[in-house]
Tab-separated table of C-alpha atoms and ligand atoms in Angstrom:
chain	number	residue	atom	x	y	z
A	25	UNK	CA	-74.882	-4.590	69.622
A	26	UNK	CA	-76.007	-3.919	73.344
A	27	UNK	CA	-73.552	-6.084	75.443
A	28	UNK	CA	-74.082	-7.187	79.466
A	29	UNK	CA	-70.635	-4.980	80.086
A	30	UNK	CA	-72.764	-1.279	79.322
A	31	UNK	CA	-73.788	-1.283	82.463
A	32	UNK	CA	-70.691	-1.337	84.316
A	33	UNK	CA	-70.040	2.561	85.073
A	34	UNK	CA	-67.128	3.823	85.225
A	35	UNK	CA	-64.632	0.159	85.168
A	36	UNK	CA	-63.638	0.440	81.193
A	37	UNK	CA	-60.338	-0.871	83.003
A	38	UNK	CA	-61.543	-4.689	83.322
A	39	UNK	CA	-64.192	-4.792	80.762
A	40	UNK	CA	-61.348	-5.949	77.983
A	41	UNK	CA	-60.282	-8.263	80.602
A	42	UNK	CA	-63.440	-9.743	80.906
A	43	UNK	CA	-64.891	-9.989	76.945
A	44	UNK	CA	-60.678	-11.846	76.548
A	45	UNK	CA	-61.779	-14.376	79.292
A	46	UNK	CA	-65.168	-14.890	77.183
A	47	UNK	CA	-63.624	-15.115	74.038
A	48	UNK	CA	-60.938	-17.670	75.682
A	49	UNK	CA	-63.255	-19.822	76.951
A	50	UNK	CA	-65.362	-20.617	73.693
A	51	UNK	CA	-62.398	-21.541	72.157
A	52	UNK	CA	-60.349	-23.258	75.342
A	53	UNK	CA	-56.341	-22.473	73.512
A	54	UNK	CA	-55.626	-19.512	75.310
A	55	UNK	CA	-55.576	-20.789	79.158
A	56	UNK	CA	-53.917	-17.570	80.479
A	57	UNK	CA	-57.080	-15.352	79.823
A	58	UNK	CA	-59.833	-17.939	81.011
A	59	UNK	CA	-59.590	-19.189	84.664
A	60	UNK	CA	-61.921	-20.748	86.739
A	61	UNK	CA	-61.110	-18.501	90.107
A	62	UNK	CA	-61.499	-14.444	90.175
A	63	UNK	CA	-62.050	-12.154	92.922
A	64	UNK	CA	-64.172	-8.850	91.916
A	65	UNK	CA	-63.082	-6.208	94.540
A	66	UNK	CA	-63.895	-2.945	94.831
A	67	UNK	CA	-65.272	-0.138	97.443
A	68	UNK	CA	-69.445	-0.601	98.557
A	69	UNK	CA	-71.405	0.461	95.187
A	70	UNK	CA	-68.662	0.222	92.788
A	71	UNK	CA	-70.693	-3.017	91.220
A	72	UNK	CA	-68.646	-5.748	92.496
A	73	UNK	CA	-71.600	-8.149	92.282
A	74	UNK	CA	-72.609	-6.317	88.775
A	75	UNK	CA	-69.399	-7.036	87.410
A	76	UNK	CA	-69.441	-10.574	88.555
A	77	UNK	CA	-73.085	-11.073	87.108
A	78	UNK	CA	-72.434	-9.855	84.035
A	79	UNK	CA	-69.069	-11.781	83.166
A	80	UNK	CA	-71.864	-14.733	84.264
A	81	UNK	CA	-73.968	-14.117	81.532
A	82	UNK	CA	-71.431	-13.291	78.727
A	83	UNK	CA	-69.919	-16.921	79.783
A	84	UNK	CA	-73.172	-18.731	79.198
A	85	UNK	CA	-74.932	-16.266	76.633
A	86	UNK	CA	-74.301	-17.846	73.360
A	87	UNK	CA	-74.236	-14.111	72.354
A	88	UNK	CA	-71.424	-13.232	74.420
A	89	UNK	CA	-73.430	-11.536	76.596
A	90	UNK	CA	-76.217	-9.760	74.887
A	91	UNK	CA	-78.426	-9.112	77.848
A	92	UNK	CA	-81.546	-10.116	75.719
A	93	UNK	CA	-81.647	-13.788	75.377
A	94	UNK	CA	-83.018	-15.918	77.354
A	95	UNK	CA	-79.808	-17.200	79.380
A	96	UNK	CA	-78.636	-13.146	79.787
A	97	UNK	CA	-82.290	-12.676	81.591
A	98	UNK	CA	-82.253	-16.377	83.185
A	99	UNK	CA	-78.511	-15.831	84.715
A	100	UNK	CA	-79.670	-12.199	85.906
A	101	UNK	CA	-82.850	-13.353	88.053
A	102	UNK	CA	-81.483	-16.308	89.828
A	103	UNK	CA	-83.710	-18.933	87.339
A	104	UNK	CA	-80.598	-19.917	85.231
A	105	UNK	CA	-79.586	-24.012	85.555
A	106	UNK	CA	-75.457	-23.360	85.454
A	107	UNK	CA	-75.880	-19.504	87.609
A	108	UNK	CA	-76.022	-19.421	91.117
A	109	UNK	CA	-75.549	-16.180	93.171
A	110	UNK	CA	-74.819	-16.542	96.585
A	111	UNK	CA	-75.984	-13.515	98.624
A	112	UNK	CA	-75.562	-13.474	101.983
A	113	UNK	CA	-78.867	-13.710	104.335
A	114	UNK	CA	-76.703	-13.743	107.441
A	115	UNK	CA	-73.392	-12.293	108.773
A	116	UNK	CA	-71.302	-15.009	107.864
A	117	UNK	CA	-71.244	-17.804	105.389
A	118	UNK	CA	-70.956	-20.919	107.283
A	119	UNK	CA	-68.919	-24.302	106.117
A	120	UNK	CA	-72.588	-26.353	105.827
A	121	UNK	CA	-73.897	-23.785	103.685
A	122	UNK	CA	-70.462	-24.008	101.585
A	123	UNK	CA	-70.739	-28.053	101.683
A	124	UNK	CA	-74.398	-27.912	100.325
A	125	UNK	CA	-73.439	-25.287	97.380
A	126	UNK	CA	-70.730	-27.907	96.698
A	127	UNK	CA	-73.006	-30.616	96.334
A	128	UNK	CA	-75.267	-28.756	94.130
A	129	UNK	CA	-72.654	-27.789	91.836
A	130	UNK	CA	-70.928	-31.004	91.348
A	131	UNK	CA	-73.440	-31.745	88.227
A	132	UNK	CA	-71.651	-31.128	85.089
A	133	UNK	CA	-73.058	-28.160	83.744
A	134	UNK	CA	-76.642	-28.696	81.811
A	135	UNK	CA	-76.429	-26.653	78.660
A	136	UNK	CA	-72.336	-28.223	78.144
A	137	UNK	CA	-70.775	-24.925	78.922
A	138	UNK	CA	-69.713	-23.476	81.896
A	139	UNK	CA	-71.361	-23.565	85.673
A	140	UNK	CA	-71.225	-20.346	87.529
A	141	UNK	CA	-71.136	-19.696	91.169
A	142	UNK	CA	-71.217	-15.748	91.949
A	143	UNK	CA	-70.504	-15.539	95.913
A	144	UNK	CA	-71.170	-11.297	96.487
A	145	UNK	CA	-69.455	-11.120	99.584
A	146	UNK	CA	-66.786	-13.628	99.898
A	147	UNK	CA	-65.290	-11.652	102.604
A	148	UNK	CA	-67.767	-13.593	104.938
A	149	UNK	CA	-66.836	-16.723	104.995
A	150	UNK	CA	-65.922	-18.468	108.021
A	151	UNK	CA	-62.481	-19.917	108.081
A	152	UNK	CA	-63.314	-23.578	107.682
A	153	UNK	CA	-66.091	-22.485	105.104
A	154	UNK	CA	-63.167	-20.952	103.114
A	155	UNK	CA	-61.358	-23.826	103.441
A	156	UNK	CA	-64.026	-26.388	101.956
A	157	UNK	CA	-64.180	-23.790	99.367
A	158	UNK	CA	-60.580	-23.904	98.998
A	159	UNK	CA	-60.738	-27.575	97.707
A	160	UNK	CA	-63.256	-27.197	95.133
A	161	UNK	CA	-61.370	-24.599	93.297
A	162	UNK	CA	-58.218	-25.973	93.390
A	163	UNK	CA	-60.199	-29.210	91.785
A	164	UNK	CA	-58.225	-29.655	88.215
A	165	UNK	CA	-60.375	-29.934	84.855
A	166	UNK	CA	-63.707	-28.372	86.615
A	167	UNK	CA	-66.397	-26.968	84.689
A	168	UNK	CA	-67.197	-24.530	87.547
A	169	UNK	CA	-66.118	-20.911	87.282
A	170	UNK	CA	-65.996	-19.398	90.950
A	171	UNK	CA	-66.434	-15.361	91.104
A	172	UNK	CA	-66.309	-14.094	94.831
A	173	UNK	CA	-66.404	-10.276	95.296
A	174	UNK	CA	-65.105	-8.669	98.281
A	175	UNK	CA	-64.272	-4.751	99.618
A	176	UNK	CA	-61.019	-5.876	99.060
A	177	UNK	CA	-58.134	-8.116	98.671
A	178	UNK	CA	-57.528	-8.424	101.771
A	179	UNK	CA	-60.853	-9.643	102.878
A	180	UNK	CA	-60.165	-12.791	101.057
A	181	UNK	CA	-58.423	-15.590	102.692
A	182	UNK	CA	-54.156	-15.421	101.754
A	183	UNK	CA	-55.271	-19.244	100.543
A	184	UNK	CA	-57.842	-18.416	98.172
A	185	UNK	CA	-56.862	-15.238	97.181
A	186	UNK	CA	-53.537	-16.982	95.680
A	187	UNK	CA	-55.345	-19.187	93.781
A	188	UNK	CA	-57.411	-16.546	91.674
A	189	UNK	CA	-57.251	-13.776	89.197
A	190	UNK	CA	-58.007	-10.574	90.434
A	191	UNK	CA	-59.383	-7.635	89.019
A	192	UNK	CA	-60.179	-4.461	91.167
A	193	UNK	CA	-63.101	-1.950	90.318
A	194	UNK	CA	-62.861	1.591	90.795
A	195	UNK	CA	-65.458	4.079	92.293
A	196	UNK	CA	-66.973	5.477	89.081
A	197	UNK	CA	-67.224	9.443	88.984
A	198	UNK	CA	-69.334	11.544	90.111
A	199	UNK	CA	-70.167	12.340	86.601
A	200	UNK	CA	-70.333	9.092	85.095
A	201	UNK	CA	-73.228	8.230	87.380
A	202	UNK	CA	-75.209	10.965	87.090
A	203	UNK	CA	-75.183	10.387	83.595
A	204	UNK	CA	-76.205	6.783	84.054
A	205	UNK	CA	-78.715	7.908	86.299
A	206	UNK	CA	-80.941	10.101	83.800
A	207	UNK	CA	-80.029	7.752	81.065
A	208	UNK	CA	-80.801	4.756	82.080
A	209	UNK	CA	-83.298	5.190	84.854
A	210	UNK	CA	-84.728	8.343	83.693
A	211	UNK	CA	-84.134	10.555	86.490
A	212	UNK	CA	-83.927	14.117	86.485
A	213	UNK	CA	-80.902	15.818	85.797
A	214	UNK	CA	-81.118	17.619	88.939
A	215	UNK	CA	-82.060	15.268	91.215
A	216	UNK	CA	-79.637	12.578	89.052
A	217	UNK	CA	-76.882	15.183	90.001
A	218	UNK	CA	-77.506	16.021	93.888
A	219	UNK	CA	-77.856	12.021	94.643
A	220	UNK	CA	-74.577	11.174	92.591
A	221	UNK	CA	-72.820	13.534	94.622
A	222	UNK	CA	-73.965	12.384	97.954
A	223	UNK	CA	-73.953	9.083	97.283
A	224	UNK	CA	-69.921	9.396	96.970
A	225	UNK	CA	-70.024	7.157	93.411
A	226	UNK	CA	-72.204	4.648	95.167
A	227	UNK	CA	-74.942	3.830	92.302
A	228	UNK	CA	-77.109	1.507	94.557
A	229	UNK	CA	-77.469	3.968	97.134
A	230	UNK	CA	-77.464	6.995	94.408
A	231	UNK	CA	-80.572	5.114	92.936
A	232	UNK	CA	-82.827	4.545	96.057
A	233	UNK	CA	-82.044	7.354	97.290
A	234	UNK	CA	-83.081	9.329	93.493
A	235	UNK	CA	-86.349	7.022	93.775
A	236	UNK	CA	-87.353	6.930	97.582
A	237	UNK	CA	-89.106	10.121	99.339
A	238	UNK	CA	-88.652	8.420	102.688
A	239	UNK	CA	-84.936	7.676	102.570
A	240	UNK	CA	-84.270	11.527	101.323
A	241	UNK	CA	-86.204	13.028	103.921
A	242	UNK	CA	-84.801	10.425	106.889
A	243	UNK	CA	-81.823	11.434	105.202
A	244	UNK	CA	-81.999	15.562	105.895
A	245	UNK	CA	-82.938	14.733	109.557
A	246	UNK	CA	-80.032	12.387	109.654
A	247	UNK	CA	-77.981	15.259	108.729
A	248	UNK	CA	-78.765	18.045	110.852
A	249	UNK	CA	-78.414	15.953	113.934
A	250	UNK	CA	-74.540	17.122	114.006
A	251	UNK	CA	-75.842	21.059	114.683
A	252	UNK	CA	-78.412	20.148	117.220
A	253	UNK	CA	-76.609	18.458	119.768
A	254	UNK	CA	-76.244	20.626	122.869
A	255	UNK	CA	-76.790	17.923	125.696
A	256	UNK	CA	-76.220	14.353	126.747
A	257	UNK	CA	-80.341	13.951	126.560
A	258	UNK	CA	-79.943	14.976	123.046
A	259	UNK	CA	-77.372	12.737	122.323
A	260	UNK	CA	-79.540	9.816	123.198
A	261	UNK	CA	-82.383	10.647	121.529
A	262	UNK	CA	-80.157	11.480	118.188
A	263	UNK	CA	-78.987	8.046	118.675
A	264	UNK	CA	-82.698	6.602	119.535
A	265	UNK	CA	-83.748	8.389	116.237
A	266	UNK	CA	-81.022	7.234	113.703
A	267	UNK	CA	-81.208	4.018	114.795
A	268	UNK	CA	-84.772	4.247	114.667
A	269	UNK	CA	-85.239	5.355	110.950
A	270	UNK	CA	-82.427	3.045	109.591
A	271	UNK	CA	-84.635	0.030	111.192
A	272	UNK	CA	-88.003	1.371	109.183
A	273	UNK	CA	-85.897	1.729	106.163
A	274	UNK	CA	-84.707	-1.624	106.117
A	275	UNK	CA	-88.355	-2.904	107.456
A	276	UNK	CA	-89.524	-1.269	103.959
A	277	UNK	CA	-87.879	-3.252	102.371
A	278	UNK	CA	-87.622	-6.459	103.790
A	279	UNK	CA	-90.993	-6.972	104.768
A	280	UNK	CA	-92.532	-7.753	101.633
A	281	UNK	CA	-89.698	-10.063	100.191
A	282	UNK	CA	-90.203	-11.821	103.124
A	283	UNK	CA	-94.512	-12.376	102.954
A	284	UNK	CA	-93.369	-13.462	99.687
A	285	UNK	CA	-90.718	-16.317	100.465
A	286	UNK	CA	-93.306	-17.443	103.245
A	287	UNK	CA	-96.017	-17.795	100.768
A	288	UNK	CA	-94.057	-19.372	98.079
A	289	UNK	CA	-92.501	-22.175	100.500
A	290	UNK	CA	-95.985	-23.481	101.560
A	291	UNK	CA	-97.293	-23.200	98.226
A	292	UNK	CA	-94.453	-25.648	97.755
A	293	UNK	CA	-95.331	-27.481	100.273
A	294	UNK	CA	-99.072	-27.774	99.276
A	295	UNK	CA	-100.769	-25.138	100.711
A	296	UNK	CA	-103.793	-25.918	102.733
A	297	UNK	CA	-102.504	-29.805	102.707
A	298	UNK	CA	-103.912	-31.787	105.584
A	299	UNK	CA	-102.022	-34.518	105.751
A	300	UNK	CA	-99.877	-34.532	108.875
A	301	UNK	CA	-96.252	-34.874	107.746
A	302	UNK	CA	-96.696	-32.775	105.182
A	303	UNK	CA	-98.184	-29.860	108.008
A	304	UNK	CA	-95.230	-30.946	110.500
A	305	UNK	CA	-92.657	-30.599	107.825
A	306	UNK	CA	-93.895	-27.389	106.139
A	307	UNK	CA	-94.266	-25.566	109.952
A	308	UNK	CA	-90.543	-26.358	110.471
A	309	UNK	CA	-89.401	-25.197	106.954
A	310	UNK	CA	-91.196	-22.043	107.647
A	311	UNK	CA	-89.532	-21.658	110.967
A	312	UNK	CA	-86.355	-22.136	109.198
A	313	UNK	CA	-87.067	-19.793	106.932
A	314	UNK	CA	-88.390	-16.813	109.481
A	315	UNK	CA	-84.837	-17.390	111.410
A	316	UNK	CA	-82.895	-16.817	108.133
A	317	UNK	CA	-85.080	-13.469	107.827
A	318	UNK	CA	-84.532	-11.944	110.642
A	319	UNK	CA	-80.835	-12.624	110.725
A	320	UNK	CA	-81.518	-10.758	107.156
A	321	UNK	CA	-82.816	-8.139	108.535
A	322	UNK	CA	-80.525	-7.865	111.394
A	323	UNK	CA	-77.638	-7.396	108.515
A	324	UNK	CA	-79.777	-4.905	106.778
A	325	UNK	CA	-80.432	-2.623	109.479
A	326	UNK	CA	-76.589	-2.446	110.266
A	327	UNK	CA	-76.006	-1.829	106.814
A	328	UNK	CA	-78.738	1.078	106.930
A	329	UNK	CA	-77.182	2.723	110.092
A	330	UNK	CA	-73.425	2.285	108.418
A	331	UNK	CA	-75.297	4.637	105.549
A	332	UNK	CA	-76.422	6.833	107.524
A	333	UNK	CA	-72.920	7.399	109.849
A	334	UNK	CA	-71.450	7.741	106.161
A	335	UNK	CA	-73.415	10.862	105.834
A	336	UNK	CA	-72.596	12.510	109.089
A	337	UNK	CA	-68.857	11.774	108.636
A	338	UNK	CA	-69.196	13.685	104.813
A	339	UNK	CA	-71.251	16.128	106.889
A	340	UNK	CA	-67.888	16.615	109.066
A	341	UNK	CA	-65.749	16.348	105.763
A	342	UNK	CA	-67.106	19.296	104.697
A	343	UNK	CA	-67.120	20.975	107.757
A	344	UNK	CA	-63.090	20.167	107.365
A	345	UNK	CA	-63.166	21.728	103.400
A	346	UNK	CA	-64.546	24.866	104.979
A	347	UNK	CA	-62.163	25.417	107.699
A	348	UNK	CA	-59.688	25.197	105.017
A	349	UNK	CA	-60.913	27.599	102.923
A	350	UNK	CA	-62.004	24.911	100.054
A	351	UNK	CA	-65.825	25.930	100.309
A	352	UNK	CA	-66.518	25.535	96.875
A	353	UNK	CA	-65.952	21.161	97.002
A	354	UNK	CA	-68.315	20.448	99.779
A	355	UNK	CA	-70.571	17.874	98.566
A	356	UNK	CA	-73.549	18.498	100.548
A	357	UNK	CA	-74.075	22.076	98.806
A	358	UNK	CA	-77.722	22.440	100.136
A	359	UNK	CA	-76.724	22.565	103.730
A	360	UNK	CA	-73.779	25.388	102.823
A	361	UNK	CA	-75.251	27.983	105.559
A	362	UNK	CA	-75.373	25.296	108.552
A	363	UNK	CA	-72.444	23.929	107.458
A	364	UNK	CA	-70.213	27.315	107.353
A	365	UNK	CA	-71.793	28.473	110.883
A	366	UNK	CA	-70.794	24.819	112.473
A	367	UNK	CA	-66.833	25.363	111.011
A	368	UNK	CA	-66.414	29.035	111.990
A	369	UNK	CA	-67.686	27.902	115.250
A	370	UNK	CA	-65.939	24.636	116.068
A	371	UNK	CA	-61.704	24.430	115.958
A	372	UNK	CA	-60.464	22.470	112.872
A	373	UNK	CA	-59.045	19.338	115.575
A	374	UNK	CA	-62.300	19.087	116.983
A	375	UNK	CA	-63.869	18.777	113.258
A	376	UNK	CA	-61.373	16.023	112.546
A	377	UNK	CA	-61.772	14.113	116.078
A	378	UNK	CA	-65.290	13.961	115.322
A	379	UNK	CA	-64.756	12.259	112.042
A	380	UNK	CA	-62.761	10.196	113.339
A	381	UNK	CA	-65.357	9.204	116.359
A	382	UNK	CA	-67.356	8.073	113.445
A	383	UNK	CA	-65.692	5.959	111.534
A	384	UNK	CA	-64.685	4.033	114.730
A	385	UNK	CA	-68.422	3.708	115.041
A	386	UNK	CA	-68.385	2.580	111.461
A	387	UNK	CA	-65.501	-0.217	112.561
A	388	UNK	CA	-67.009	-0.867	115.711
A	389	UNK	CA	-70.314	-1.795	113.794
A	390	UNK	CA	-68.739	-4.081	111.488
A	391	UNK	CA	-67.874	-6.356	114.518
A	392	UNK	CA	-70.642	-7.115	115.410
A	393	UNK	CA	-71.176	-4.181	118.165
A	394	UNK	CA	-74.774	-3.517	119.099
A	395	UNK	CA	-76.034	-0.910	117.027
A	396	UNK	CA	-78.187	1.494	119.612
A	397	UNK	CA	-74.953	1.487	122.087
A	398	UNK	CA	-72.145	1.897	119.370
A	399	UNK	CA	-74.752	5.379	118.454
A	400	UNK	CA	-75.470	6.124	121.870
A	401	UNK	CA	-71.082	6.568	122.092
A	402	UNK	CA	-71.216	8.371	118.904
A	403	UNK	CA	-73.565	10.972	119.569
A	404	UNK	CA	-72.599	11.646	123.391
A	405	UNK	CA	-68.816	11.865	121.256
A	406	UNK	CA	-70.406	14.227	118.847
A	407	UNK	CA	-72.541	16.072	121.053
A	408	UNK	CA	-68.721	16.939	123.611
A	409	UNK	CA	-67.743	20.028	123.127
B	521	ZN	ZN1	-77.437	-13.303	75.844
């Protein structure tokens, strides 16, 4: 029988884990496989969120977690009673947003089972969010089963952290996702095979970038920018255009979800209603709405650009492999001649201080830094000889 857990490539480590914890909590006698707190951790694209989602389903599915009944698909799309999945619109998750989900899931559940929260990126929770948080899991004889994911352990709050089980996904081969790639999504096994690679194990990313023209060709400008840079003007304009393409890449996206929230909060609302309250109160719901876009989009655009500065630093990586003499691992094979002329013709400290320029951009990034200055530093970095 098809189960919710086939789709979790490459983390056969935690599956058993998980189908224990289901098996526990139908019956309720063994309390040292089912608890009510776990953190999913694991690098970008190993499927925290997937994992977390699917242990959803198996708890509610009376199947265990077929996939194919109507709570599997229900707890998938967000239209389940006792699911919720909190994503993230903004950069953090503040303590009224955590208050509200609180009231919302103080209902006992409504099919008698268990309620599910799934919060994908725990890691961004204020403090005092984490700590209203904090009391509703340590709440005794609860219903609710709380699944945060997060990069890493560390991400969560020494409070909460102690208070759940943890289980840690791994990056799933190289291999392994190719092989879910043509399977499952029917891709080609070439093109299944060169987006595995440079996706790094990332199955998201290995996906949209298998099924999106744009983002591959964005993508091979992206990566020659390293070998053109021969002045500070070019620098800039590097910066100008990376920043640039990551915004129309996350525009792509975004801008349709977001026509369709508008539309479906004023039909809500009663569209074309006259009456003057109801006009007043749907304008500001809209405005509230637009806000929590753009804040949205500001996230995805970062995210886009952190893509993006992942590529240039494998770019350098394999600049490093070939100075080294380990030609035959680079990962980004179709650039080989580029990439052998840039290491025989920069030293191998200058290769790694480069790298390292960019993951400090990376870091610098995930503060908060403004995204067209932290590139701007970058490139003029990249572009020193
Ligand atoms: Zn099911």
């Amino acid at each position: 029988m098809s189960s919710v857990f086939d789709d979790l490539v490459g983390q056969e480590h935690i599956i058993d884990i998980l189908k224990g914890a289901v098996a526990a909590s139908r019956t309720g006698s063994n309390s040292q496989e089912m608890t009510h707190a776990w953190v999913f951790t694991g690098p970008p694209g190993s499927g925290r969120s997937s994992a977390a989602i699917a242990f959803a389903q198996a708890l509610i599915c009376p199947n265990k977690g077929c996939g194919g009944c109507n709570e599997c698909q229900s707890a998938s799309t967000g239209g389940h009673p006792d699911v919720e999945v909190i994503r993230t619109e903004g950069l953090s998750i503040k303590v009224e947003e955590i208050r509200e989900l609180l009231t919302r899931v103080a209902w006992a559940p409504s099919m008698g089972g268990w309620r599910v929260v799934v919060m994908e990126d725990a890691d961004r929770l204020t403090e005092s969010a984490a700590n209203a948080l904090l009391k509703a899991i340590e709440e005794p004889g609860t219903r609710t089963v709380w699944l945060l994911c997060a990069p890493t352990l560390h991400d969560v709050l020494p409070t909460i952290r102690s208070r759940c089980r943890h289980l840690q996904l791994r990056t799933p081969s190289i291999e392994a996702v190719t092989q879910v790639l043509i399977k499952r999504d029917k891709i080609s096994p070439t093109m299944a095979d060169f987006v595995a690679r440079v996706s790094q194990g990332h199955i998201g990313r290995a996906r949209y970038l298998a099924t999106n023209e744009l983002v591959r060709s964005n993508r091979r400008v992206i990566m020659q920018l390293p070998f053109q840079l021969g002045s500070l003007a070019e620098a800039y304009l590097a910066a100008q255009t990376l920043v640039d393409m990551a915004t129309t890449e996350a525009n792509m996206t975004s801008n349709e979800r977001d026509e369709k929230e508008v539309e479906k909060l004023q039909e809500a609302y009663g569209k074309g209603a006259t009456g003057r309250g109801i006009a007043t109160g749907a304008a500001k719901a809209v405005k509230e709405l637009e806000k929590e876009q753009k804040s949205r989009s500001t996230r995805m655009v970062r995210d886009s650009i952190d893509g993006a500065l992942l590529d240039l630093a494998i770019v350098y990586r394999d600049v490093m492999l070939v100075q080294t003499g380990a030609t035959e691992s680079i990962i980004n094979s179709d650039m080989r001649a580029e990439i052998e002329t840039y290491a025989s013709r920069v030293p191998a400290h200058i290769a790694v201080h480069k790298m390292g320029a960019i993951l400090e951009a990376r870091n610098h990034l995930a503060i908060n830094a403004a995204p067209l200055v932290t590139c701007e530093a970058l490139m003029c970095e990249l572009a020193r000889k």
